XYZ file of C-alpha atoms in Angstrom:
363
model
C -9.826 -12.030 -3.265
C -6.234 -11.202 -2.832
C -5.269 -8.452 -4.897
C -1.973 -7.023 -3.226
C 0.820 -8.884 -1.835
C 2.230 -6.372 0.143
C -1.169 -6.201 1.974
C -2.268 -8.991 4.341
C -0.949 -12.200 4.500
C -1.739 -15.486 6.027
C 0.395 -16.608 8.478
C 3.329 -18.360 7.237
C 3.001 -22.054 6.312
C 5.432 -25.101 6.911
C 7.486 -25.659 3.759
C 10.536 -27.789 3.485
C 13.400 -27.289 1.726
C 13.431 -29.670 -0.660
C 9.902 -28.167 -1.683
C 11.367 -25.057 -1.463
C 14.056 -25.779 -3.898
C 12.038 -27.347 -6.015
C 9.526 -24.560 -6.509
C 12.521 -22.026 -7.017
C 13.865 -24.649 -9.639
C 10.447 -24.820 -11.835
C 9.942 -21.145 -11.450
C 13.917 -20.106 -12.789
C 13.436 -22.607 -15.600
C 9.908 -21.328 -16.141
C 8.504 -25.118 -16.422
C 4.579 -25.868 -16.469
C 2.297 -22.328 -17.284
C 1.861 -19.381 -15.394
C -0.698 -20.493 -13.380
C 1.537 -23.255 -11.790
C 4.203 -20.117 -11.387
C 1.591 -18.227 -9.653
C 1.001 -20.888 -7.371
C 4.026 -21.263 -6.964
C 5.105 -17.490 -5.846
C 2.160 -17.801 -3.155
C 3.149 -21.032 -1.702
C 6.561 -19.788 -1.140
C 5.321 -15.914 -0.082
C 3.025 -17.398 2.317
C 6.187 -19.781 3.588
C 7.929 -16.307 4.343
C 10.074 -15.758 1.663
C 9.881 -12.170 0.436
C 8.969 -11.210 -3.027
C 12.371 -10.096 -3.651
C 14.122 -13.105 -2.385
C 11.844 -14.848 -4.902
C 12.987 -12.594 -7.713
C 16.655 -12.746 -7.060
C 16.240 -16.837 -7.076
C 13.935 -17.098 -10.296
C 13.984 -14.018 -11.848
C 10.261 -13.324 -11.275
C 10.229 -9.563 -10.459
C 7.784 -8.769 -7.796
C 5.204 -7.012 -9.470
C 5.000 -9.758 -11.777
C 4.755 -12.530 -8.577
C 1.911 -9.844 -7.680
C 0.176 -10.286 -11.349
C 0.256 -14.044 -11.502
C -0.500 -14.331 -8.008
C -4.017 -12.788 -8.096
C -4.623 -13.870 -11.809
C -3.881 -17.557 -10.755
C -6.690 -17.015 -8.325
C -8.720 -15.702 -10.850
C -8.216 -18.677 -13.186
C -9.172 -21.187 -10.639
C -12.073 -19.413 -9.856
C -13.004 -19.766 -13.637
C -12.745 -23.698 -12.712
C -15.537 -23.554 -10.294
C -17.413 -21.600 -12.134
C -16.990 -24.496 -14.669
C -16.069 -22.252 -17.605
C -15.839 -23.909 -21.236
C -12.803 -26.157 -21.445
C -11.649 -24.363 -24.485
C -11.563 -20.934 -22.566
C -9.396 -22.941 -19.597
C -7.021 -23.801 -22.260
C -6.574 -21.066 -23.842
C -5.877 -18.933 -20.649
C -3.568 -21.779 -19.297
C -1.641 -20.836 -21.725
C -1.734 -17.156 -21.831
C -3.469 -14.454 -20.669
C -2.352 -13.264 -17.075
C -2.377 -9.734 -17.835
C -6.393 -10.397 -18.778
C -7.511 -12.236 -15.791
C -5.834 -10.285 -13.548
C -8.016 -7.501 -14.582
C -11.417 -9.433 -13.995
C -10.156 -9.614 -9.969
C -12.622 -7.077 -8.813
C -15.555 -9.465 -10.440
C -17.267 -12.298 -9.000
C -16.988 -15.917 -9.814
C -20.010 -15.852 -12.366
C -19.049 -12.217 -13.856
C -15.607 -13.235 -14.246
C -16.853 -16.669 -16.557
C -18.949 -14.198 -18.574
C -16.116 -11.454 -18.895
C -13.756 -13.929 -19.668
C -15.701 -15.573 -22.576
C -16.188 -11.943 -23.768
C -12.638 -11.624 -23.748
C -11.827 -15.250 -25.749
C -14.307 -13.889 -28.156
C -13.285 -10.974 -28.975
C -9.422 -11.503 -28.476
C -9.179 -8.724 -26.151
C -6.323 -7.451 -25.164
C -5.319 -6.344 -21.302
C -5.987 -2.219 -21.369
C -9.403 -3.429 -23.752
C -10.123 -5.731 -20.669
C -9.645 -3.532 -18.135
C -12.227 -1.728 -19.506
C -14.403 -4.635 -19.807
C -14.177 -5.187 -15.786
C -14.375 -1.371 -14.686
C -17.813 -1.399 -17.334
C -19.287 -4.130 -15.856
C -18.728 -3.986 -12.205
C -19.684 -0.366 -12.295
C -23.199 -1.720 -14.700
C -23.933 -4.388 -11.501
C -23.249 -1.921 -9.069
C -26.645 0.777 -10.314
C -29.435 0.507 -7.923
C -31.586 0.874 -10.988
C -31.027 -1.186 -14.424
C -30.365 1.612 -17.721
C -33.316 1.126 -19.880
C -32.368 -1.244 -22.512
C -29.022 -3.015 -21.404
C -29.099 -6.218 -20.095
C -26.800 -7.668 -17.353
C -24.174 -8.673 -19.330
C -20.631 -7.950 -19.981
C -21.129 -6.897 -23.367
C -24.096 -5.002 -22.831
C -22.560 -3.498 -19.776
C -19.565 -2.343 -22.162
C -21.792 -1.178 -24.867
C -23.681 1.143 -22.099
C -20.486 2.427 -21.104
C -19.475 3.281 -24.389
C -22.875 4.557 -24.929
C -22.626 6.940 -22.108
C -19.303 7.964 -23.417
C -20.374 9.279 -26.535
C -23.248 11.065 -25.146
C -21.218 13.331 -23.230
C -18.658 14.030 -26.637
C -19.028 17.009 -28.936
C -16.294 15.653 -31.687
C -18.243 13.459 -34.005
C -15.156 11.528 -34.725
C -15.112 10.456 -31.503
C -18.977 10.066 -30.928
C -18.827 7.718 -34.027
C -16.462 5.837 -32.799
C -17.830 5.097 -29.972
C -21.161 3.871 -30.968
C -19.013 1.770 -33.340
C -17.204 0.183 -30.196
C -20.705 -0.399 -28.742
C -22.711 -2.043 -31.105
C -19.327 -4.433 -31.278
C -20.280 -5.444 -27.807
C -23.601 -5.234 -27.482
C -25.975 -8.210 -27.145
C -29.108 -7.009 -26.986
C -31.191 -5.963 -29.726
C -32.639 -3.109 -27.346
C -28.787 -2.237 -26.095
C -27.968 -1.679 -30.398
C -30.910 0.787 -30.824
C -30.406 2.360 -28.522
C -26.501 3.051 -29.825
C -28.203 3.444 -33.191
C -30.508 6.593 -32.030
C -26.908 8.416 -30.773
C -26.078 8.511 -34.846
C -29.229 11.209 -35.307
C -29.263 11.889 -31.536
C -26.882 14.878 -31.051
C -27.602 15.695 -27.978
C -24.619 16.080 -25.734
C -25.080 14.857 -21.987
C -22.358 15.771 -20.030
C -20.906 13.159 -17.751
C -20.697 13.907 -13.817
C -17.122 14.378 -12.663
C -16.148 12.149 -9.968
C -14.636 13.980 -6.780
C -11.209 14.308 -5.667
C -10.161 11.490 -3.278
C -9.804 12.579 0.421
C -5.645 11.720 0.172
C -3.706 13.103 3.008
C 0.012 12.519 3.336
C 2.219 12.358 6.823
C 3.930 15.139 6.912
C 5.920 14.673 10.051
C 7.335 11.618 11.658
C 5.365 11.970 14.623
C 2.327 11.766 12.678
C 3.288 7.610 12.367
C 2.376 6.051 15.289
C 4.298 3.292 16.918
C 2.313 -0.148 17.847
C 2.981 -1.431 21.305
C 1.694 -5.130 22.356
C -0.434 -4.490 25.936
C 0.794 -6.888 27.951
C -2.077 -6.637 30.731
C -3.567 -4.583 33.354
C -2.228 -4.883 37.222
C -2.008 -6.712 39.250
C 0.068 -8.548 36.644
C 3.087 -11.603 36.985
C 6.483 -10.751 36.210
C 7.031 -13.547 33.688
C 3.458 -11.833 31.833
C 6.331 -9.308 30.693
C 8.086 -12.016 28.579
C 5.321 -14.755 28.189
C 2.463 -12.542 27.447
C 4.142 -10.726 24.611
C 3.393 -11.453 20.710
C 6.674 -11.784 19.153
C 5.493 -10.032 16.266
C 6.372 -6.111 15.233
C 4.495 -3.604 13.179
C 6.447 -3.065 10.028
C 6.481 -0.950 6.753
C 5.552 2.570 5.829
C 2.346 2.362 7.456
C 3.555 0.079 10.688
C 1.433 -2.941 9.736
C 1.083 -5.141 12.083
C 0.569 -8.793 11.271
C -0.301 -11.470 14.278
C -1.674 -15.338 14.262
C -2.230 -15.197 17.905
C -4.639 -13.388 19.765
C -3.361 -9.937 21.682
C -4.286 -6.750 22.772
C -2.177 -3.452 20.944
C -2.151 0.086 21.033
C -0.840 2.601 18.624
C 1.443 5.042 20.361
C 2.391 8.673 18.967
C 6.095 8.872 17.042
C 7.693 10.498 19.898
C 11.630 10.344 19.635
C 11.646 8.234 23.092
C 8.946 5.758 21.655
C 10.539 5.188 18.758
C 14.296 5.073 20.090
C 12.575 1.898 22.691
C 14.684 -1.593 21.318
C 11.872 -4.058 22.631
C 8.762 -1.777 23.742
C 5.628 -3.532 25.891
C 2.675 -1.519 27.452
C 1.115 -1.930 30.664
C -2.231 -0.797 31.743
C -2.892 0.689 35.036
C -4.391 3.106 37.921
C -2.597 6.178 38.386
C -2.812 5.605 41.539
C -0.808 2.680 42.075
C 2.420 4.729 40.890
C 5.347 5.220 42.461
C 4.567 8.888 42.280
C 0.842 9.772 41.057
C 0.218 12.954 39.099
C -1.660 15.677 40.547
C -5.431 15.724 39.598
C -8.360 13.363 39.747
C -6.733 9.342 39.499
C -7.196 7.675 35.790
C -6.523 5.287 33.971
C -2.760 5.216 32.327
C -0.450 3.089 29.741
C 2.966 2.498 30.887
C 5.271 2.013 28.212
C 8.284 -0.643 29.283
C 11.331 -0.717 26.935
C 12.733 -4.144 28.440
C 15.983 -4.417 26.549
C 16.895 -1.476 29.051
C 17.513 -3.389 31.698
C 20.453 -1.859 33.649
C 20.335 0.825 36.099
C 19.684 4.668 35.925
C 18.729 7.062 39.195
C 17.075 9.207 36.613
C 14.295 6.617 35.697
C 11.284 4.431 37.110
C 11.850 0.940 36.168
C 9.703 -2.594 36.257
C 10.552 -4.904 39.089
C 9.181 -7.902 40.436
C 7.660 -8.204 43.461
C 6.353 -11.752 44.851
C 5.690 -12.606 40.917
C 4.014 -9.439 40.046
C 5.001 -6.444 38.188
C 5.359 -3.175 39.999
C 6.911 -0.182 39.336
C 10.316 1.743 41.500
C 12.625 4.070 41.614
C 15.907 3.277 43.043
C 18.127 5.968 44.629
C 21.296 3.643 44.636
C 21.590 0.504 42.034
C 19.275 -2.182 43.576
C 20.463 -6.112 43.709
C 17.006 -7.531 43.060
C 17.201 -7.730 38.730
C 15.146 -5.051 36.754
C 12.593 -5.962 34.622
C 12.938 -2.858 32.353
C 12.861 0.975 32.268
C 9.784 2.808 32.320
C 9.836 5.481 28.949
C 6.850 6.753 29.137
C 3.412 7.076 31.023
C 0.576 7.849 28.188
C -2.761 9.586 29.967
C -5.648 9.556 27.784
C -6.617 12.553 25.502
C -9.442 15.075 27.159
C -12.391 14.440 25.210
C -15.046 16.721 26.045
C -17.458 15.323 23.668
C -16.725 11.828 22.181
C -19.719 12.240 19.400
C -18.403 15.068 18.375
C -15.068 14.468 16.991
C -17.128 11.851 14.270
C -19.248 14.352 12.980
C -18.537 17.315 10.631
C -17.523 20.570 11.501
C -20.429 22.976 11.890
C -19.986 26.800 12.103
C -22.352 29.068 13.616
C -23.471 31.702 11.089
């Protein structure tokens, strides 16, 4: 299930414009329901219009073409789950906020969540509770003793372990009153009922910071090169052999339909500053000038939009077809394929193993 659109996306689908316009037209004068709009909003995301280029043409902000999206996937998967028809009508007409909070359920948990929702007129925040109850009630490798595997159930357990771990009996109370309003189960009310002489209080386990780091430096984002190949390679591999798509966004994303081979290159200022950047495997030894030291394998990094001459630099030339790599003391007449910027060798690792595993100091 799609949950993000600014995560991955398919690759972009034929659209005219007349369909185009047309979808833009429904969505500005907001004709149909939302799930139509939401439908909508992916056909033409998945087309290649941005979200914002959406928004300034219908007026559909882009969180909201986010919201619709996903909960328009939620809704039809409420169709094949054959849900009631009057629970498809009622959230065909409203109700996006809702289902787009039963996304992290599956197709048969979202038809029961949903009908717990219809019920009990829930609103969003009270559904978003439903869904983080339940999924976390599925996900325990061993059933609680009397709660069945149900949303409400699951919900009343939640609120049940909720009002264990309280000391303010306004609170505890009002709890147990949320729970036996869910609950299902005979056994799932008692045991909400024992909490009223029960005033024991069982504190709940903290859950742990998450691990969040943040990039401090720009040369802590690498930049993605497409590999074209490994020599002996053909000059026209160089233009041919290259993906036309370019990592993008905060992280450098890349997104590619076709098939290719890419490596992820530090920030350095001469890396980045490349215009069209390729990568090109090969022996040391087959360099115009090998480094000192036992031969290895290397990554030469080609920026071909530099393409005119510089005695300071190695460039890519063509040789009978193939790609090979020169320096030129004077400006040559054959053309230059592009300049060399770099020549990555790969990082000294002692022991591979050992840079998975934690770090253990000696006592």
């Amino acid at each position: 299930m799609t949950q993000s659109t600014s995560g991955f996306q398919p690759p972009p689908s034929s659209l005219s414009d007349t369909d185009t316009q047309a979808l833009l037209l429904m969505l500005r004068r907001k004709e149909q329901n939302w799930v139509e709009w939401g439908k909508a909003c992916q056909v033409l995301q998945r087309a290649g219009h941005s979200a914002q280029d959406i928004f300034e043409g219908t007026g559909f902000e882009p969180v909201q073409q986010n919201q619709i999206i996903v909960a328009a996937q939620v809704y039809d998967s409420l169709v094949k789950g054959e849900a009631s028809a009057d629970l498809l009508d009622h959230f065909q007409g409203r109700g996006s906020d809702v289902l787009y909070e039963l996304r992290r359920l599956s197709q048969e948990q979202r038809v029961q969540a949903a009908a717990l929702v219809l019920h009990h007129r829930l609103e969003f925040d009270e559904a978003k509770e439903l869904a983080k109850a339940y999924q976390e009630f599925t996900r325990m490798r061993i059933p609680p003793e009397g709660f069945e595997a149900n949303p409400g159930d699951a919900l009343a357990h939640y609120c049940w372990r909720l009002a264990r771990s309280r000391t303010d009996l306004q609170e505890r109370s009002r709890l147990i009153a949320k729970g036996l309003r869910f609950s299902t189960s005979p056994t799932a009310r008692q045991k909400l009922e024992q909490l009223l002489t029960d005033f024991t209080v069982v504190a709940l386990r903290a859950a742990p910071t998450m691990p969040f780091y943040r990039l401090e430096q720009e040369e802590d984002l690498p930049r993605v090169i497409p590999v074209v190949g490994t020599l002996p390679l053909q000059a026209a591999d160089l233009q041919t052999g290259v993906p036309l798509e370019r990592s993008t966004g905060l992280f450098q994303v890349l997104r590619s339909p076709e098939a290719g081979a890419w490596i992820a290159l530090p920030g350095w200022q001469s890396i980045v500053a490349a215009i069209d950047p390729v990568a090109v495997q090969c022996h040391s030894a087959t360099l115009p000038k090998p480094p000192p030291g036992t031969p290895e394998t290397v990554m030469v990094l080609i920026d071909l939009a530099q393409q005119d001459w510089d005695g300071e630099s190695y460039y890519a030339c063509e040789a009978e077809g193939m790609v090979q790599f020169s320096w030129f003391a004077e400006s040559p007449s054959e053309p230059l394929l592009g300049r060399v910027v770099v020549v990555v060798r790969p990082a000294r690792i002692l022991d591979e193993d050992a840079i998975t595993m934690p770090w253990q100091l000696d006592e």
